[in-house]
XYZ file of C-alpha atoms in Angstrom:
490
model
C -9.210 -58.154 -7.882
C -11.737 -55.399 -9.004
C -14.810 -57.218 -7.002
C -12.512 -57.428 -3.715
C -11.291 -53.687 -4.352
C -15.206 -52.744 -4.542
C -16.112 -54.876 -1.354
C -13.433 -53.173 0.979
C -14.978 -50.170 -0.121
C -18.380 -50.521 0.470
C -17.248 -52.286 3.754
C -16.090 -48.936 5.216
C -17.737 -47.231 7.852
C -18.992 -43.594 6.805
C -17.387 -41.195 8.670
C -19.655 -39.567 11.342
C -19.825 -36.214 12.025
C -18.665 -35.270 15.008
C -20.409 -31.903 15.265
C -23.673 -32.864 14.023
C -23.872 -35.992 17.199
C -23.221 -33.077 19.285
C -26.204 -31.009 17.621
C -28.165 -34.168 17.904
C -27.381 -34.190 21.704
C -28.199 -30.733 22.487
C -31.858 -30.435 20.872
C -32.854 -33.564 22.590
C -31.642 -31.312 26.045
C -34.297 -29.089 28.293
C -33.505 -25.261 28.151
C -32.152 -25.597 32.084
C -29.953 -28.448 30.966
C -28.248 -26.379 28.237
C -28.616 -23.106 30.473
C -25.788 -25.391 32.777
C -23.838 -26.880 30.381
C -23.621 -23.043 29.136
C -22.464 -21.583 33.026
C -20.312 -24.310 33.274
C -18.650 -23.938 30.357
C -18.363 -20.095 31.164
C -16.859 -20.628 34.333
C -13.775 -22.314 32.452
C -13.522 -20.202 29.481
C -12.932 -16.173 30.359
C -13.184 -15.165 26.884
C -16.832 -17.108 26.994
C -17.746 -15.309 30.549
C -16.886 -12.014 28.824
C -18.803 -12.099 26.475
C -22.029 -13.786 27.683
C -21.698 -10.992 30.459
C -21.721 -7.983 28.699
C -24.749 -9.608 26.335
C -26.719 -9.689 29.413
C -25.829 -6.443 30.943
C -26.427 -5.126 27.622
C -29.950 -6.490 27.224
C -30.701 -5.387 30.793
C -29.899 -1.748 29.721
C -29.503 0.987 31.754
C -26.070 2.730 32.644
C -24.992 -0.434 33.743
C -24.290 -1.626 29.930
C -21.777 1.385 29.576
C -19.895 0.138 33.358
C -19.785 -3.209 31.929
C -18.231 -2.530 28.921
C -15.591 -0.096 30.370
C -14.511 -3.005 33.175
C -14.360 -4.872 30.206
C -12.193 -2.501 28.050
C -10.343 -1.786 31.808
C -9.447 -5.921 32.424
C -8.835 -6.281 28.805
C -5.872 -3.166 28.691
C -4.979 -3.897 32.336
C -0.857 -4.436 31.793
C 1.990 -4.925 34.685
C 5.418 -4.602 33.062
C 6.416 -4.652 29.853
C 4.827 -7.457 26.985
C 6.817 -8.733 24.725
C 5.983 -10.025 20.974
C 5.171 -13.559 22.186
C 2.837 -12.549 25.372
C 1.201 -9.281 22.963
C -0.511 -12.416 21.011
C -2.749 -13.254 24.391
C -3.446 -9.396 25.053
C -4.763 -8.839 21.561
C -7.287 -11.820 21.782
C -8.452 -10.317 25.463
C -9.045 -7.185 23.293
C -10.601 -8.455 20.617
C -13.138 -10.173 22.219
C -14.001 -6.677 23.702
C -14.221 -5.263 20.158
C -16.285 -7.795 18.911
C -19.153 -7.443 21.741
C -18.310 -3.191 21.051
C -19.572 -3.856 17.287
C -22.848 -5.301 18.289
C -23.061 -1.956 19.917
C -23.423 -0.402 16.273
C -27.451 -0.165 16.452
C -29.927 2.946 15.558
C -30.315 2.496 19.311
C -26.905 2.042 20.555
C -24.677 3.721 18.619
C -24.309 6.935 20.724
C -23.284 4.422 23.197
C -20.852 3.473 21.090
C -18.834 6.545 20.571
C -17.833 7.138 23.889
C -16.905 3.702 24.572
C -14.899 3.513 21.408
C -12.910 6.807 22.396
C -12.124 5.381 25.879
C -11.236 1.839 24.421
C -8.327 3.773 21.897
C -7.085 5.818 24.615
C -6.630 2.911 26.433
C -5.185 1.030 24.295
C -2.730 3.348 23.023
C -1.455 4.244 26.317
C -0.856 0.740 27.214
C 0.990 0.300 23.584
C 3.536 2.283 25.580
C 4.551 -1.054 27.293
C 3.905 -3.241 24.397
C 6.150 -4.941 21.605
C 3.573 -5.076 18.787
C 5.847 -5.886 16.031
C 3.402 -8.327 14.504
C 0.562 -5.446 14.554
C -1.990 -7.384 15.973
C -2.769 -5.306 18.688
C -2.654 -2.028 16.171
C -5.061 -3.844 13.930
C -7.617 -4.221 16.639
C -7.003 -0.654 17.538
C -7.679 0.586 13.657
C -10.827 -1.795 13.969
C -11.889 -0.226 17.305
C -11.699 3.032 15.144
C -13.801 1.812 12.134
C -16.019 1.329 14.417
C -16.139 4.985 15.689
C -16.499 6.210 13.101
C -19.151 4.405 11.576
C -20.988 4.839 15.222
C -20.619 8.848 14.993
C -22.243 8.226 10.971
C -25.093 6.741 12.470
C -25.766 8.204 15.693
C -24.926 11.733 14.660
C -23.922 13.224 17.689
C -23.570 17.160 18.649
C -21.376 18.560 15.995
C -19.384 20.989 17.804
C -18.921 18.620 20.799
C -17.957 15.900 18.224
C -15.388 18.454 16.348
C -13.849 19.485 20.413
C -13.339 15.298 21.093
C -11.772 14.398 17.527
C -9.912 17.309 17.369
C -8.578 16.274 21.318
C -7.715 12.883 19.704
C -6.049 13.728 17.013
C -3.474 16.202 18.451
C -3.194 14.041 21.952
C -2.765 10.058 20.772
C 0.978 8.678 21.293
C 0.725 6.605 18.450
C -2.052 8.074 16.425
C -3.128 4.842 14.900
C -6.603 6.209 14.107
C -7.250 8.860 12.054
C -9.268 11.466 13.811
C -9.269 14.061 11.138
C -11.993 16.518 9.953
C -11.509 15.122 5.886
C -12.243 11.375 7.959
C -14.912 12.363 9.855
C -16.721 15.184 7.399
C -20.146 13.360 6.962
C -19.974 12.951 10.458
C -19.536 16.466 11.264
C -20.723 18.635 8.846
C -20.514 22.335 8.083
C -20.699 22.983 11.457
C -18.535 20.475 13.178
C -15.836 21.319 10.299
C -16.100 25.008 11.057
C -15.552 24.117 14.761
C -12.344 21.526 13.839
C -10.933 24.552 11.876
C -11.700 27.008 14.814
C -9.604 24.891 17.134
C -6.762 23.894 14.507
C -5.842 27.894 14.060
C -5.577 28.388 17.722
C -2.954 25.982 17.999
C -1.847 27.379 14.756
C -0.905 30.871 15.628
C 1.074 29.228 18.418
C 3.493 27.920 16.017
C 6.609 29.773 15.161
C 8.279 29.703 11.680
C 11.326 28.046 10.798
C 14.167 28.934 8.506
C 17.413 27.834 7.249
C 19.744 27.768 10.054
C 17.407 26.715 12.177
C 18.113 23.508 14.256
C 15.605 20.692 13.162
C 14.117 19.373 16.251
C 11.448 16.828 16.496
C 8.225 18.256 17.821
C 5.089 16.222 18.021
C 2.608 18.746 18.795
C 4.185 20.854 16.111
C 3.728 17.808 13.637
C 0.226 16.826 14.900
C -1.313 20.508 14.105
C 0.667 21.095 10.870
C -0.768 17.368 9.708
C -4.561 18.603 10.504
C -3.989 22.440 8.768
C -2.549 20.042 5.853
C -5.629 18.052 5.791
C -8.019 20.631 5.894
C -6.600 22.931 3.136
C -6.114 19.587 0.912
C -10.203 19.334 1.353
C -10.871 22.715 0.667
C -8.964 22.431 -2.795
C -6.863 25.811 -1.525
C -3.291 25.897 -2.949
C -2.190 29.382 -1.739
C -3.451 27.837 2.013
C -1.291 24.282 1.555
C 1.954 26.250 0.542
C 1.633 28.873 3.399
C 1.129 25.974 5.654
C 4.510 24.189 4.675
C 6.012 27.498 4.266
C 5.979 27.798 8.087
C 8.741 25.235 8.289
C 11.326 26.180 5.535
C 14.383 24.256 8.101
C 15.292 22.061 5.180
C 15.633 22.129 1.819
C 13.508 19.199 1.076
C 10.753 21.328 2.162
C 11.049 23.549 -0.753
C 10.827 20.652 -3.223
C 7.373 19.583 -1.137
C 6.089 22.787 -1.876
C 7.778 22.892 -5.610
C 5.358 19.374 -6.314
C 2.476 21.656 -5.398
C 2.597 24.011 -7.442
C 3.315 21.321 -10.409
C 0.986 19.218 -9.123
C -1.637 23.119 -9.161
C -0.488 23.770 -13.094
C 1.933 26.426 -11.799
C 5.019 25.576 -13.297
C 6.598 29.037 -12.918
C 5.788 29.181 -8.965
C 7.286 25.200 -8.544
C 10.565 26.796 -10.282
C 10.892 29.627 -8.313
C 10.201 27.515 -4.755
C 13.254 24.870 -5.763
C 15.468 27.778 -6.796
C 14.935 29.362 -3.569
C 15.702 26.348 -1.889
C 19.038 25.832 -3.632
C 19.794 29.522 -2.484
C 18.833 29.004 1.185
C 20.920 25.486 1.086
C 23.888 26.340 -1.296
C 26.008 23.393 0.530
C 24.619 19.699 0.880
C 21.698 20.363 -0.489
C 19.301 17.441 -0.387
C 19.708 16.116 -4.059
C 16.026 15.081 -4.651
C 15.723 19.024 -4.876
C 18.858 19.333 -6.792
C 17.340 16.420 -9.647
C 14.178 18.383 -9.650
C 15.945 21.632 -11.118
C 17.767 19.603 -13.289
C 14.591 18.127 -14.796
C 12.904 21.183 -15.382
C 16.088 22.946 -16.715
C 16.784 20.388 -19.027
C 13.236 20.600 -20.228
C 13.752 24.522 -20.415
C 16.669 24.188 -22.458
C 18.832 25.748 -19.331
C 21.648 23.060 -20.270
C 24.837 24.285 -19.158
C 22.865 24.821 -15.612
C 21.556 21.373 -15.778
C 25.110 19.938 -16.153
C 26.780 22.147 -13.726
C 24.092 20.865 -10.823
C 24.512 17.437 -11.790
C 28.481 17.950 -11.750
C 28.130 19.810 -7.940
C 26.442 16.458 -6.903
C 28.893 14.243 -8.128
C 31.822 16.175 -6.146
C 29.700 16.327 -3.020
C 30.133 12.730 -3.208
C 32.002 10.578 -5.485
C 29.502 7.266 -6.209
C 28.505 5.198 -8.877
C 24.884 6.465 -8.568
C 26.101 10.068 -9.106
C 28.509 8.855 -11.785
C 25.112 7.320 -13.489
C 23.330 10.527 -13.210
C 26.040 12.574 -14.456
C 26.024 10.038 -17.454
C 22.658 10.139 -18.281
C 22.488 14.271 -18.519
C 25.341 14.500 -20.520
C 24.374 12.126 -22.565
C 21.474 13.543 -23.056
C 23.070 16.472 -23.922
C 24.925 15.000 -26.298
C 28.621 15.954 -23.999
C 29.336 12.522 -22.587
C 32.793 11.294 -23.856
C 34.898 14.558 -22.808
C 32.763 14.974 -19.307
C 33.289 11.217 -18.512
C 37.339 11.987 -19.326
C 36.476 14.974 -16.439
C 34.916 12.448 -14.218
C 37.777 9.694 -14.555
C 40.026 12.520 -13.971
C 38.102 13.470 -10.058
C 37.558 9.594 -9.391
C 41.693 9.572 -10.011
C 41.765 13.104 -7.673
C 39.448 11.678 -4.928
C 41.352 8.324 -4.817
C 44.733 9.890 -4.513
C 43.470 12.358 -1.754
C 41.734 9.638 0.463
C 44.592 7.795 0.369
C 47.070 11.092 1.361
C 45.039 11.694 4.371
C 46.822 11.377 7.868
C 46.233 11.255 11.147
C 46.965 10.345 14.686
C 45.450 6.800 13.899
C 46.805 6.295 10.338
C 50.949 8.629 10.150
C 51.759 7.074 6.888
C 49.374 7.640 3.489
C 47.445 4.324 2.837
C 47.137 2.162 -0.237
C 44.702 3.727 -2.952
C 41.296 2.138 -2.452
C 40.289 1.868 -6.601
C 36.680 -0.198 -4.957
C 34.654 3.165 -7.202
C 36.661 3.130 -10.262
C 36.372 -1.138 -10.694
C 32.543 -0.251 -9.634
C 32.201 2.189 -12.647
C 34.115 0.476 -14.755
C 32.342 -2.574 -14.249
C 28.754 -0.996 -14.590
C 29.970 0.240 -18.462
C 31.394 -3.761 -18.773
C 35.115 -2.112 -19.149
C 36.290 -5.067 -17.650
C 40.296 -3.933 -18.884
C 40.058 -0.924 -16.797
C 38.141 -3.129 -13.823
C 41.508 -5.563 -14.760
C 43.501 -2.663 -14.256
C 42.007 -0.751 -11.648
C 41.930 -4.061 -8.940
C 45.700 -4.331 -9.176
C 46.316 -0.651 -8.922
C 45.679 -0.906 -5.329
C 43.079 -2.056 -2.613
C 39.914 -3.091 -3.788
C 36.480 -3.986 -1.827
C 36.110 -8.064 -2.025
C 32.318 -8.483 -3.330
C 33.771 -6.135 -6.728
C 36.683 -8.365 -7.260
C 34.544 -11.196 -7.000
C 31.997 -9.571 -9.307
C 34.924 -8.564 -11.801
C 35.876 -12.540 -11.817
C 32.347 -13.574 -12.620
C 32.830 -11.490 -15.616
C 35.843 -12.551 -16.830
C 34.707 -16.318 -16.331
C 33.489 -16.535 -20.089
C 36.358 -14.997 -21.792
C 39.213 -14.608 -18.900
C 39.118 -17.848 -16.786
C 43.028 -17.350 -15.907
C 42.100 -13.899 -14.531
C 38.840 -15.191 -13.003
C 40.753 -17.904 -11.400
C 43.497 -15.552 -10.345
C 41.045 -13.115 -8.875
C 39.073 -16.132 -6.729
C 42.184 -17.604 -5.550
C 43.109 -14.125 -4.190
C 39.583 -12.776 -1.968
C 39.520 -16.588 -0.539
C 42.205 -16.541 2.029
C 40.380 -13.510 3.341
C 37.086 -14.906 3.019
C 38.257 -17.515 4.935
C 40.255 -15.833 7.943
C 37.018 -13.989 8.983
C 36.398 -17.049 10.828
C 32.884 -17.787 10.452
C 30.463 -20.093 9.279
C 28.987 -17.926 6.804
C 32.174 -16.828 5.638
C 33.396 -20.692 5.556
C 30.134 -21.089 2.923
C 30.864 -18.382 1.103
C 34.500 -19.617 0.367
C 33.734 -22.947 -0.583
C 30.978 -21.865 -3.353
C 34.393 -19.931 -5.078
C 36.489 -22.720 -4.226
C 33.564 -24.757 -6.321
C 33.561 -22.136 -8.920
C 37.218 -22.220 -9.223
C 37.041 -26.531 -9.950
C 34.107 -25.928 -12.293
C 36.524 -23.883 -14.236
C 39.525 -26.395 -13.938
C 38.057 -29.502 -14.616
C 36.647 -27.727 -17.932
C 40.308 -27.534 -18.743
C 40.840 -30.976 -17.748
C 43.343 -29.377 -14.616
C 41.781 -31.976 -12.229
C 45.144 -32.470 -10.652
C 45.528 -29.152 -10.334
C 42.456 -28.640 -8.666
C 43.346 -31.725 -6.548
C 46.656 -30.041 -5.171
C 44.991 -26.440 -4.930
C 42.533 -28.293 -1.962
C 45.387 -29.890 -0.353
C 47.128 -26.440 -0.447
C 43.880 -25.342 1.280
C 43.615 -28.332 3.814
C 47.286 -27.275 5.063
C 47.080 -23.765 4.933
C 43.795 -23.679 7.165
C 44.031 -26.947 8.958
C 43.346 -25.372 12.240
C 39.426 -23.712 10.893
C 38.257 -27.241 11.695
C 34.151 -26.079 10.544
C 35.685 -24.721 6.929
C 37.982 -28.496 6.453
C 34.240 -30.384 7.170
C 33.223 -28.346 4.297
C 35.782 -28.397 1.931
C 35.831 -32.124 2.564
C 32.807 -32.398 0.529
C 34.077 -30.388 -2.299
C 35.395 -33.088 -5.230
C 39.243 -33.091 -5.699
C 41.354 -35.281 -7.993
């Protein structure tokens, strides 16, 4: 068997390389021969025709090269109508084809070359991202690579500082989706002391143009706005000045989180005093719905000053804004903390009780007649400290959302399966009337859950008649019968 096993073997043919016939082929061919095959080819392949074109134009020099390569960038950007995901695929290869005959560009020689046409290639390819559905960011990776290449060109070629400074600075402030950084802290070797100074001379222009905001003042959008307060940003992060940064975002104080971005300065500076004084000042510009990241700042830092009862009471203020189980956490954890927990958690039942009744009071046009307490945040507290009487207790005290009675019944499963089963058999009726597919799934893993339990009891028959039950009750849902069908009975 062995010597018949070795002899098919060595009776095989060794693969041939495909590639290396080919190679064979072609050194065996004149120069004119493979100059044809070459054109030919070309003729057939656009990508191919690109590219072999703008080697030669390049190698013939002249200001033809720079023509060539802006048709190029031109065909490659050249859009009618919107592009969609699927079609953006083909319009990023077209462009990065471009880019890759713009990087042989990056020479001693050619690299001032370079610049310009990397500038024009980003501007137009930005603009015609206008029309584009890039939402697999291939065409915004080419883009980022197009400005990689800039810069590295303006490293190497070293071009007038002060006209370099007036085009970045043009760039920055003017691309729609600025997906290149064009920033003096980018660019700095580029530009040096004298292009910065020239960046900065241009960035305080526009700077004195923009007017402060306060509280009260209506937060609206404004690119231009965003675009020079991004490059003052920049350039007083390189200079290492702190008092510069925080006048900078002082010019905007239209939200409260803006005094917490200038609060992390100062801690981030060493000044603890001056990051106090900034939040405080923002909780007295924004005394109502204050933005609670500044609110959980101030109680950090008064809890580490030993300001207790104001660390509480700001904690408390969030947690009547707006009765949640991630406010009800916080609360815990500072009073805890604080050693206060079991008599402010009997103040916090007592709201949850408060805000429950009061939602369920409310009328209107739409709703005449008070509602049915919703008890969905007292099972969700009560079920995040594993009280899972109270969560009992709470669920059948009124309404409750469906995913926390079905979390309450996976609870009770080890201890409770009567409850658990009770609790399953009541959310799948409603599961089931949503009239889905989805929702059909979802019932049928309970329904599952709820025989697991049963046959552990040995209540198979039970079980058995609780399908049938089913099959009757929702015999017209033909979709959720197929699926109960394979779900074991008797």
């Amino acid at each position: 068997m062995q010597k018949e096993s070795g002899g098919a073997v060595a009776g095989k043919k060794k693969r041939r390389d495909q590639w290396s016939d080919i190679r064979d082929y072609l050194n065996t061919q004149t120069p004119e021969v493979l100059i044809e095959l070459l054109l030919d080819t070309a003729k057939r392949d656009d990508r191919l025709h690109q590219s072999l074109l703008l080697k030669a134009q390049r190698v013939a020099g002249g200001t033809d090269v720079v023509k060539a390569f802006r048709r190029a960038i031109d065909q490659a950007t050249r859009i009618k109508g919107f592009i969609d995901w699927r079609q953006s695929r083909n319009f990023a290869a077209n462009l990065d084809q471009v880019v890759e005959s713009l990087a042989e560009l990056l020479t001693p020689d050619s690299a001032g070359m370079l610049i310009g046409l990397a500038e024009y290639g980003i501007e137009r390819v930005e603009s015609a991202l206008e029309q584009i559905d890039d939402s697999n960011g291939e065409v915004g990776s080419i883009v980022q690579a197009l400005g990689d290449l800039h810069l590295s060109a303006c490293e190497l070629a070293k071009p007038d500082p002060q006209a370099l400074a007036e085009r970045l600075f043009r760039l920055e402030t003017t691309s729609p989706f600025g997906i290149c950084s064009f920033s003096a802290v980018t660019y700095l070797d580029a530009l040096g002391e004298e292009g910065l100074r020239r960046y900065r001379e241009l960035a305080e222009v526009e700077w004195a143009k923009i007017k402060p905001r306060q509280s009260g003042d209506a937060y609206v959008y404004d690119s231009h706005r965003f675009h020079i307060t991004s490059i003052m940003e920049s350039l007083a992060k390189a200079s290492g000045d702190v008092e510069e940064l925080v006048a900078i975002k002082s010019r905007d104080l239209s939200m409260s989180y803006h005094y917490l971005t200038i609060a992390e300065i100062w801690v981030k500076a060493g000044q603890d005093d001056k990051a106090l004084d900034w939040a405080e000042r923002g909780l007295q510009a924004f005394p109502k719905a204050t933005d609670n990241r500044l609110r959980d700042f101030l109680v950090a830092v008064y809890l580490q000053r030993k300001r207790n009862d104001e660390a509480l009471q700001l904690t408390w203020v969030q947690f009547e804004e707006r009765a949640f189980l991630e406010q009800y956490k916080k609360l815990s954890g500072v009073a805890k903390q604080l050693g206060v927990w079991p008599e402010q958690r009997e103040r916090a039942l007592a709201w949850v009780a408060e805000v429950i009744a009061a939602e369920a009071a409310v009328t209107n046009r739409w709703r005449p007649k008070p509602s049915i307490p919703n008890y969905s945040l007292r099972v969700e507290i009560a079920l995040w400290e594993d009280d899972l009487d109270a969560a009992w207790a709470a669920a059948h005290a009124g309404i409750c959302h469906q995913g926390l009675l079905i979390a309450l019944a996976d609870k009770l499963e080890p201890t409770r399966a009567d409850d658990a089963l009770a609790l399953y058999k009541q959310v799948i009726p409603d599961i089931v009337n949503q009239t889905n597919n989805t929702a059909y799934a979802d019932a049928v893993k309970l329904i599952r859950k709820i025989g697991g339990i049963m046959i552990a009891q040995n209540r198979n028959r039970e079980f058995g008649d609780y399908l049938v039950e089913l099959r009757v009750r929702f015999k017209p849902k033909r979709n959720f019968i197929k699926l109960l069908d394979g779900v074991g009975g008797r």
